[in-house]
Amino acid sequence: MAPPKKRSFGQIDTLPSGKHRARYTGPDGHLHKAPRTYFTKDDAAAWLRGEQKLIEFNEWSPPATRNLSKEDRARTVGEWLTQWLDLRSRGTRPLEPSTLQDYRATLGRRILEVDGDAARLRDIPLTKLTRRDVAHWWDSINAQFASAPYNRNAYARLRTALQAAVDRDMIPINPVVVPEAAKRPKHHRKELPEANVMQAIVDQLDKSIPRVDGRHKLIAILTLFHGMRIGEVLALRRRDITITDDAIHIHIRGNVYRVPGKGMHHKLTAKTAAGHRTVPIFARFHPDTRDHLHRFTGDHPDAYLFTTGTGEIIMDTSYRSIMTRAKKRAGHGDVRITPHYGRVWLITTLAEASMPIPAIGEILGQVDLRTITEIYMRSSAAKRDEVLGQVNQALDAPPTDVGDLDAKRAEKGMGEETA
């Protein structure tokens, strides 16, 4: 008996129920199936012939989207991204305001408000978006913006938004598939800052410096020498400080983030769950802490520690500019160091002092211990030289049992001569 003739277009499978399922690979390279199963193979074949004619006459569109409403077919990628951002602000698990703001900014700068070739993506109907369109957008933003991490963030947001469209049966598959974009870009490795450089920056923020009132000095102390995040520091209020005779502790309970055109917004929760913690202040900086509270902080428990002359929370961007000028005055303008570099210094310093990694994580509010060991922790040159010197001394010194062995051999020789 001759084998059944293979179909030239599509395939028909007989299901356990006895019904027949029709499928084919469309012009987009993806497998598409009939909207229902059929009692006879001829009916399934008829559906395949209809699909083949649509392709031949250039009238084809994915079957899953063909019966969408006129509104659904007209919805563009840009319109869906805007709608998706609104959806992420509500529901049972809405994004944190700061995270939602970051999503809006990222998608705005790379898709919704971008110009040039990359702008084409936002106007493409969602149901007609292809992998080729997404690849063209990816190539365009990389040609236009030399910021690989930010570009990849935009790609990740776009893919997440399109997957949400798939989950809602708005499109059959997620076309945001660019293998190159899925690779993590190589991040700049934060070098270990030197304590004397950090102290020089702190000193240039002291009230003794001409035209410096000193209100930013404690920010530098807390970020550089205590590993606090800039948002955590700017969110501190008087109620977050506990002072005893010989100790000062800071309780991290909140965070601030920047709202364009509106300044800094205070959030009553830390950046992460692990961010809620208590940080002891080194005794060396107790006088600076007390002085700041006396000169710049109101008596009310909710009074912010770091405010402008008009009482507003200091902007993180303003502090970074002030820190940059302090670096230049200190003669370290060419040194790459930001407030976040203090976390590198503190983690490394505590590790070299033999503090266990989990304990370091508690002080820094870093729950991912691998991040501490692989990203933050460095080896200081002084500690490295100290350890190498100890190894060198061990190599130069004779083994402790060599002298005893020579003495035993001599004693054995004398015994033989006596015998």
Tab-separated table of N, CA and C in Angstrom, residues 218 222 226 228 236-253 277-283 285-287 289-290 293 305 362-363:
chain	number	residue	atom	x	y	z
A	218	LEU	N	27.155	65.847	56.201
A	218	LEU	CA	26.686	64.586	56.771
A	218	LEU	C	26.169	63.636	55.693
A	222	LEU	N	27.487	59.778	55.523
A	222	LEU	CA	26.601	58.615	55.586
A	222	LEU	C	26.674	57.763	54.325
A	226	HIS	N	29.382	55.005	55.476
A	226	HIS	CA	28.430	54.091	56.110
A	226	HIS	C	27.599	53.311	55.089
A	228	MET	N	25.251	53.976	52.994
A	228	MET	CA	23.824	54.197	52.793
A	228	MET	C	23.560	54.686	51.367
A	236	LEU	N	15.849	60.675	55.591
A	236	LEU	CA	15.965	60.612	57.047
A	236	LEU	C	15.243	61.785	57.722
A	237	ARG	N	14.587	61.458	58.844
A	237	ARG	CA	13.939	62.461	59.685
A	237	ARG	C	14.512	62.347	61.103
A	238	ARG	N	14.242	63.339	61.913
A	238	ARG	CA	14.802	63.337	63.268
A	238	ARG	C	14.403	62.085	64.039
A	239	ARG	N	13.206	61.564	63.811
A	239	ARG	CA	12.748	60.375	64.510
A	239	ARG	C	13.591	59.147	64.162
A	240	ASP	N	14.352	59.217	63.080
A	240	ASP	CA	15.163	58.075	62.645
A	240	ASP	C	16.531	58.034	63.307
A	241	ILE	N	16.839	58.992	64.169
A	241	ILE	CA	18.140	59.065	64.833
A	241	ILE	C	17.973	58.757	66.317
A	242	THR	N	18.768	57.816	66.797
A	242	THR	CA	18.778	57.485	68.232
A	242	THR	C	20.161	57.817	68.781
A	243	ILE	N	20.192	58.698	69.781
A	243	ILE	CA	21.469	59.139	70.361
A	243	ILE	C	21.509	58.787	71.848
A	244	THR	N	22.559	58.087	72.219
A	244	THR	CA	22.821	57.804	73.633
A	244	THR	C	24.166	58.427	73.992
A	245	ASP	N	24.647	58.153	75.192
A	245	ASP	CA	25.895	58.787	75.639
A	245	ASP	C	27.069	58.463	74.733
A	246	ASP	N	27.174	57.216	74.324
A	246	ASP	CA	28.354	56.818	73.556
A	246	ASP	C	28.013	56.160	72.222
A	247	ALA	N	26.788	56.312	71.747
A	247	ALA	CA	26.408	55.665	70.485
A	247	ALA	C	25.365	56.489	69.750
A	248	ILE	N	25.429	56.412	68.441
A	248	ILE	CA	24.415	57.021	67.577
A	248	ILE	C	24.012	55.970	66.547
A	249	HIS	N	22.729	55.727	66.432
A	249	HIS	CA	22.217	54.766	65.459
A	249	HIS	C	21.217	55.449	64.531
A	250	ILE	N	21.261	55.064	63.280
A	250	ILE	CA	20.314	55.582	62.294
A	250	ILE	C	19.423	54.433	61.837
A	251	HIS	N	18.141	54.663	61.874
A	251	HIS	CA	17.159	53.653	61.491
A	251	HIS	C	16.632	53.977	60.089
A	252	ILE	N	16.915	53.097	59.152
A	252	ILE	CA	16.464	53.290	57.772
A	252	ILE	C	15.031	52.795	57.660
A	253	ARG	N	14.107	53.719	57.418
A	253	ARG	CA	12.695	53.356	57.342
A	253	ARG	C	12.047	53.798	56.037
A	277	ARG	N	16.614	48.721	58.299
A	277	ARG	CA	17.722	48.265	59.135
A	277	ARG	C	18.185	49.401	60.041
A	278	THR	N	19.077	49.061	60.946
A	278	THR	CA	19.680	50.048	61.848
A	278	THR	C	21.179	50.080	61.589
A	279	VAL	N	21.711	51.292	61.384
A	279	VAL	CA	23.130	51.455	61.051
A	279	VAL	C	23.820	52.226	62.169
A	280	PRO	N	24.840	51.647	62.805
A	280	PRO	CA	25.597	52.379	63.826
A	280	PRO	C	26.558	53.369	63.159
A	281	ILE	N	26.671	54.559	63.724
A	281	ILE	CA	27.556	55.581	63.188
A	281	ILE	C	28.923	55.473	63.852
A	282	PHE	N	29.980	55.488	63.071
A	282	PHE	CA	31.329	55.431	63.638
A	282	PHE	C	31.528	56.620	64.585
A	283	ALA	N	32.152	56.350	65.739
A	283	ALA	CA	32.330	57.375	66.771
A	283	ALA	C	33.049	58.611	66.242
A	285	PHE	N	32.500	60.193	63.701
A	285	PHE	CA	31.586	61.135	63.064
A	285	PHE	C	30.435	61.555	63.988
A	286	HIS	N	30.498	61.209	65.260
A	286	HIS	CA	29.457	61.625	66.202
A	286	HIS	C	29.357	63.150	66.308
A	287	PRO	N	30.489	63.875	66.419
A	287	PRO	CA	30.382	65.340	66.500
A	287	PRO	C	29.721	65.952	65.266
A	289	THR	N	27.506	64.537	63.343
A	289	THR	CA	26.079	64.215	63.378
A	289	THR	C	25.343	65.147	64.332
A	290	ARG	N	25.892	65.336	65.513
A	290	ARG	CA	25.257	66.215	66.502
A	290	ARG	C	25.196	67.660	65.992
A	293	LEU	N	22.399	68.048	63.368
A	293	LEU	CA	21.073	68.057	63.983
A	293	LEU	C	20.806	69.401	64.674
A	305	LEU	N	16.245	65.729	57.867
A	305	LEU	CA	17.614	66.096	58.193
A	305	LEU	C	18.247	66.975	57.121
A	362	GLU	N	23.368	42.720	56.334
A	362	GLU	CA	22.378	43.345	57.217
A	362	GLU	C	22.661	44.829	57.377
A	363	ILE	N	23.920	45.195	57.532
A	363	ILE	CA	24.270	46.601	57.702
A	363	ILE	C	24.013	47.399	56.427
